[in-house]
Coordinates of N, CA and C in Angstrom, one line a residue:
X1 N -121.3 93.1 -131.5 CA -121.9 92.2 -132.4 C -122.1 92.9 -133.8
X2 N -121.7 92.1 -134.8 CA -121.7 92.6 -136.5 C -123.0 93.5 -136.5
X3 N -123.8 92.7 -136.4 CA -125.6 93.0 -136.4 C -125.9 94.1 -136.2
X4 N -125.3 94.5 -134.7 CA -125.3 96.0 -134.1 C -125.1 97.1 -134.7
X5 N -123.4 96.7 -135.6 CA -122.9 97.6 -135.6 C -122.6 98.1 -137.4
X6 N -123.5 96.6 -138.0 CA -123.3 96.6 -139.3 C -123.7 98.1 -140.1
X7 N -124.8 98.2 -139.8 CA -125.3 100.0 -140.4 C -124.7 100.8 -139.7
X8 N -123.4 101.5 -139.1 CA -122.5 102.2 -138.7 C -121.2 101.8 -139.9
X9 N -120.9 100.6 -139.5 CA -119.2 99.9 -140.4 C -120.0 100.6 -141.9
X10 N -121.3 99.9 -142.4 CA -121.3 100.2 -143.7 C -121.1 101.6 -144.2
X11 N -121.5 102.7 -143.2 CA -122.0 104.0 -143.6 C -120.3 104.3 -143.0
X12 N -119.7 103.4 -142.6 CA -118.3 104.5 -142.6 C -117.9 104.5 -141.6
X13 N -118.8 105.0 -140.3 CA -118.8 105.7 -138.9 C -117.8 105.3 -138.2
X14 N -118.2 103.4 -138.3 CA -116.8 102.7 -137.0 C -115.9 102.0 -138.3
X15 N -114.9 101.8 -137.8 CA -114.5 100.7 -138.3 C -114.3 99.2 -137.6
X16 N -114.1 98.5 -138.2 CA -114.2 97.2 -137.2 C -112.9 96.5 -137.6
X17 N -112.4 96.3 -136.3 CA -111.0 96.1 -135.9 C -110.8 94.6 -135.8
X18 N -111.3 94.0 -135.2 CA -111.5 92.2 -135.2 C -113.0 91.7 -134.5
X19 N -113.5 90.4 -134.9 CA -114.4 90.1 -134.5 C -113.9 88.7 -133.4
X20 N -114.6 88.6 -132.2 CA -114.3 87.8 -131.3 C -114.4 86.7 -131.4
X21 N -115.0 86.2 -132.3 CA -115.3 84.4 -132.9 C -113.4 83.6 -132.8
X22 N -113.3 82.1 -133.0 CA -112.3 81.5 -133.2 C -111.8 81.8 -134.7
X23 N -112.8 81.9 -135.8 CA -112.8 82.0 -137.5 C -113.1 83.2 -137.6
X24 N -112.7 83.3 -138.8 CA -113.1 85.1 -139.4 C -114.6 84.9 -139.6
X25 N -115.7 85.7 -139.7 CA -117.0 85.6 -140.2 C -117.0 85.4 -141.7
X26 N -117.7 84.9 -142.2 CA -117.9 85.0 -143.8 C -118.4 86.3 -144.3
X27 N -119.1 87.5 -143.5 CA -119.7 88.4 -144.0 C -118.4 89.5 -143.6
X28 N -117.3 89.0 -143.0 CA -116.4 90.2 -142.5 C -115.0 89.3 -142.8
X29 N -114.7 88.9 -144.4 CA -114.0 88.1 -145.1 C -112.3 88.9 -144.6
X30 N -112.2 90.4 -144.2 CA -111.2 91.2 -144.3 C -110.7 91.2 -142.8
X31 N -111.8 91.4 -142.0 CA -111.6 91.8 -140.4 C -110.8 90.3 -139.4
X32 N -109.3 90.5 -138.9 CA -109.1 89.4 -138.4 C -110.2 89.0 -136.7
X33 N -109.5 88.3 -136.4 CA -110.1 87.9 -135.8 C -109.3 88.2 -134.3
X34 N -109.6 88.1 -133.2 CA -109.0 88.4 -132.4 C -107.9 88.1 -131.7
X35 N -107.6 86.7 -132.0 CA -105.9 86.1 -132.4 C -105.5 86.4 -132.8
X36 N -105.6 86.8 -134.0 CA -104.7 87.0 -135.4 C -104.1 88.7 -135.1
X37 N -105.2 89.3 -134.3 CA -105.3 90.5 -134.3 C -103.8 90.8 -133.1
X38 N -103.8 89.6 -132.3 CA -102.7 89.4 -131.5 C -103.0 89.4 -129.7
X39 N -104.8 88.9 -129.7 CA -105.3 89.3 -128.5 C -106.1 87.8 -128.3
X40 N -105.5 86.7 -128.3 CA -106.3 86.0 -127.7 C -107.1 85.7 -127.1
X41 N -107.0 86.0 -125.9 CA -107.9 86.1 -124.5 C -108.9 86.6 -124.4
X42 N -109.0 87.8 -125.7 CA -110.5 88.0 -125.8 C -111.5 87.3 -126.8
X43 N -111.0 85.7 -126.9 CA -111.5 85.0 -128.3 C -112.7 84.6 -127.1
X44 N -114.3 84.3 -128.2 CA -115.4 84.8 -127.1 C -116.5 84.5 -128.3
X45 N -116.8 83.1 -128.9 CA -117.2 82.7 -129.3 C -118.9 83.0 -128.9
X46 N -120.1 83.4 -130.2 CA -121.2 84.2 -129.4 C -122.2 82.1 -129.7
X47 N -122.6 81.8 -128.7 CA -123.6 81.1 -129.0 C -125.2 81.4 -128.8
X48 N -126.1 81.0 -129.8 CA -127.3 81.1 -130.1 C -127.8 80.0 -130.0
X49 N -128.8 79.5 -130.1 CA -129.6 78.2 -129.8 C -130.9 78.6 -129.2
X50 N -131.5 77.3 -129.1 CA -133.0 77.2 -128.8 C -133.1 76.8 -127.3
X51 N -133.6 77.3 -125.9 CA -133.6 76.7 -125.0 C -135.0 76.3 -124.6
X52 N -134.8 75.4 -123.7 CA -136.0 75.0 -122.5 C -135.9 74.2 -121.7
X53 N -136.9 73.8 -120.9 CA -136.7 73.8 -119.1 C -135.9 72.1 -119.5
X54 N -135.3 71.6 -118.5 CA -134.3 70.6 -118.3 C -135.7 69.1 -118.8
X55 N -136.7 69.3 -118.7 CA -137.6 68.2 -118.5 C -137.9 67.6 -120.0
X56 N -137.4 68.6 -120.8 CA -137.8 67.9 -122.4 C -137.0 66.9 -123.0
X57 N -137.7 65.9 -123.3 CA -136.8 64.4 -123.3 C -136.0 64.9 -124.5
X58 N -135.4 63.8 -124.3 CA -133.7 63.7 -124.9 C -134.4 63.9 -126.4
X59 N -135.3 63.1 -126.9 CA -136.0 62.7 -128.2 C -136.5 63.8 -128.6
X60 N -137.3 64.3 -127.8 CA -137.3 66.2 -128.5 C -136.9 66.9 -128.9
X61 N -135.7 66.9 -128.1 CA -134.5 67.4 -128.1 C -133.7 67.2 -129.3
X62 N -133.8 66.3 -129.7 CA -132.4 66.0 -130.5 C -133.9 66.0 -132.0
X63 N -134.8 65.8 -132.2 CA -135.7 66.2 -133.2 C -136.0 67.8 -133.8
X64 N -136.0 68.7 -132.7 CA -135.8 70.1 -132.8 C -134.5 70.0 -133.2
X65 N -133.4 69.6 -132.6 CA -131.9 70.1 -133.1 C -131.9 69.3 -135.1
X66 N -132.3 68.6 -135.3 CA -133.0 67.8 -136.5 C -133.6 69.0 -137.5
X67 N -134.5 69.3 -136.7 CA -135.6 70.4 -137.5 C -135.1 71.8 -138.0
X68 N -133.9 72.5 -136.8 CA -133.3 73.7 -137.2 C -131.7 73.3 -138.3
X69 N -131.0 72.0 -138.0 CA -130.1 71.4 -138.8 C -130.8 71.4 -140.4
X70 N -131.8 71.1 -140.7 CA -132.7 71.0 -142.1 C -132.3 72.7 -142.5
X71 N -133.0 73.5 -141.4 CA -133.5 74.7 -141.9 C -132.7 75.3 -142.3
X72 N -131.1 74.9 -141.5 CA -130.1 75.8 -142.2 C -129.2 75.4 -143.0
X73 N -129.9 74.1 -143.0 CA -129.0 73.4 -144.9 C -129.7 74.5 -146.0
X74 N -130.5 74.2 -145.5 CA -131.3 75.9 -146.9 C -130.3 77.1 -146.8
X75 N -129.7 77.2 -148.3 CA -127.9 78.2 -148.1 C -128.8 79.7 -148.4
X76 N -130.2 79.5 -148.8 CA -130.6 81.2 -148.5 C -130.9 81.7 -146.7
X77 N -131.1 80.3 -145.9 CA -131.5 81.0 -144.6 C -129.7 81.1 -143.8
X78 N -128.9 80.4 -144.3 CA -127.3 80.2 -143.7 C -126.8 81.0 -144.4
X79 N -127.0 81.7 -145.8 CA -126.7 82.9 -145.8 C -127.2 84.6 -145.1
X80 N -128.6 84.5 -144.8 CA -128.8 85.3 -144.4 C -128.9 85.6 -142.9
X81 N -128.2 84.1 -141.7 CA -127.5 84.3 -140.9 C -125.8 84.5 -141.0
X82 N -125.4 84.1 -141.8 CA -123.5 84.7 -141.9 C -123.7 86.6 -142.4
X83 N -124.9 86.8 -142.8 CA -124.7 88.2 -143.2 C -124.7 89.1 -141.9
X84 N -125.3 88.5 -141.1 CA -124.9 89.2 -139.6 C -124.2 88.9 -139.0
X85 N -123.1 88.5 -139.8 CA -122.3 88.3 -139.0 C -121.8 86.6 -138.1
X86 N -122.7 86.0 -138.4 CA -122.7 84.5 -137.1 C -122.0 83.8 -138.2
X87 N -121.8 82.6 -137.2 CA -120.9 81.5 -138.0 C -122.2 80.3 -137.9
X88 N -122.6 79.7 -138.8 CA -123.5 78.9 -138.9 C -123.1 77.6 -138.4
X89 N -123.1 76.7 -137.3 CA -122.9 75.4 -136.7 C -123.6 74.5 -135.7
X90 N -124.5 74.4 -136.8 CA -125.6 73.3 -136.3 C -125.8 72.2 -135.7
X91 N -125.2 71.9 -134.1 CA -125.4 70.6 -133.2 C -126.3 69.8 -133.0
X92 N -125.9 69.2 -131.9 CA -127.5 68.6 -131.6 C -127.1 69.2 -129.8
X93 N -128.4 68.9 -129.1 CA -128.5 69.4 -127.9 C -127.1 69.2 -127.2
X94 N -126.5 67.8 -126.9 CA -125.7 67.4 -126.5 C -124.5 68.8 -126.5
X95 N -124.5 68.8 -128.1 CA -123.2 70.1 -128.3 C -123.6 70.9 -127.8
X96 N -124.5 71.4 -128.2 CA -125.0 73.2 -127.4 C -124.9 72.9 -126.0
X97 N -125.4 71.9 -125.1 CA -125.2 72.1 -123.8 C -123.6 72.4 -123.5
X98 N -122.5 71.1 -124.5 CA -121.4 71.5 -123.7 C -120.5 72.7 -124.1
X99 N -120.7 73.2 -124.8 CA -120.5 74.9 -125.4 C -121.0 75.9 -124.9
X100 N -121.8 75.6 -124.1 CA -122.5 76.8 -123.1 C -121.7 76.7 -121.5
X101 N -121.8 75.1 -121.1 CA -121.0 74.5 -120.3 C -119.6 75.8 -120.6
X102 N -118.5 75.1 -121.4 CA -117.3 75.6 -121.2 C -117.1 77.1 -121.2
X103 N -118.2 77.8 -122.2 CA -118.3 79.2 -122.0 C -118.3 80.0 -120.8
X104 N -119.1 79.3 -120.1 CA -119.5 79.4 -118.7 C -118.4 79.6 -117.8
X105 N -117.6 77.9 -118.0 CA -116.5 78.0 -116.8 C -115.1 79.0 -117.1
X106 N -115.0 79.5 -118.7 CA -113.8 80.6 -119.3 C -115.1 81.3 -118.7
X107 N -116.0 82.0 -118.3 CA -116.6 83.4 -117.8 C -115.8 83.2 -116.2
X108 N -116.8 82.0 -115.8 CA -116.1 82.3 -114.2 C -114.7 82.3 -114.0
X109 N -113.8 81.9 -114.8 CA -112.5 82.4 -114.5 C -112.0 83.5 -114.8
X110 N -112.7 84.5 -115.6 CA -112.2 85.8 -115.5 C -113.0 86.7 -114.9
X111 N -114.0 86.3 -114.5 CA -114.5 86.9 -113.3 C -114.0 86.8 -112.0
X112 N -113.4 85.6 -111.7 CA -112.1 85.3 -110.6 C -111.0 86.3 -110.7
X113 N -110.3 86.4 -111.8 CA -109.4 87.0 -112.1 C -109.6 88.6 -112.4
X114 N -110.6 89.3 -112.3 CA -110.9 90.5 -112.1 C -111.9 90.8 -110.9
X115 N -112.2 89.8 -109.9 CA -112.5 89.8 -108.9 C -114.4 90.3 -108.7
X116 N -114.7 90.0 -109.5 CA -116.6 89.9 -109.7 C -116.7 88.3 -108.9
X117 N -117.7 88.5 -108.0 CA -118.2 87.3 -107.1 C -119.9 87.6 -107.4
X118 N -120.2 86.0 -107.7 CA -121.5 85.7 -107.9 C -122.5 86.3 -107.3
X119 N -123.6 86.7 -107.5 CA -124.5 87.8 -106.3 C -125.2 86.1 -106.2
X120 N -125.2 85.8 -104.6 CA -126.1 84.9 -104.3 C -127.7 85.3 -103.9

């Protein structure tokens, strides 16, 4: 993650070779991306969001996803998340659930394919 490793790239130490997102970052205008770089497979979109237990109605839900959509039309707080790096894309619950969903099922299939089984 940028965030991590940003006070190292700046001072020189690493360099940063591609970042795993589908897009380039806006704060890493130069660094491809991991396609581009010629490595698809490791494309590995990071999601962020707000959670809580399954019981909070739909109306909540989608009022919080409302309330943080406002916050980051403010281009000083969506700039000072692209500076670390993130790609700012504001859903509503619905999206975040099924982005977490598909993330999930591309984890379990390469966990299949490198042979990691679920600890029950």
């Amino acid at each position: 993650a940028f965030a991590i490793a940003r006070s190292q790239a700046q001072a020189g130490r690493v360099k940063l070779v591609a970042v795993t997102n589908r897009e380039r970052a806006p704060a890493l205008p130069d660094v491809p991306t991991v396609t581009e770089a010629g490595f698809p497979m490791l494309t590995f979109d990071g999601n962020v969001g707000l959670f809580g237990p399954p019981v909070v109605p739909a109306e909540l839900r989608e009022r919080i996803a409302a309330d943080v959509k406002e916050a980051v039309a403010d281009p000083e707080v969506t700039k000072r998340l692209e500076a670390t790096g993130q790609l700012v894309r504001a859903g509503g619950a619905a999206e975040f659930a099924q982005a977490i969903k598909e993330q999930a099922e591309e984890l379990a299939k390469t966990a299949k394919i490198v042979g990691i089984k679920p600890k029950l």
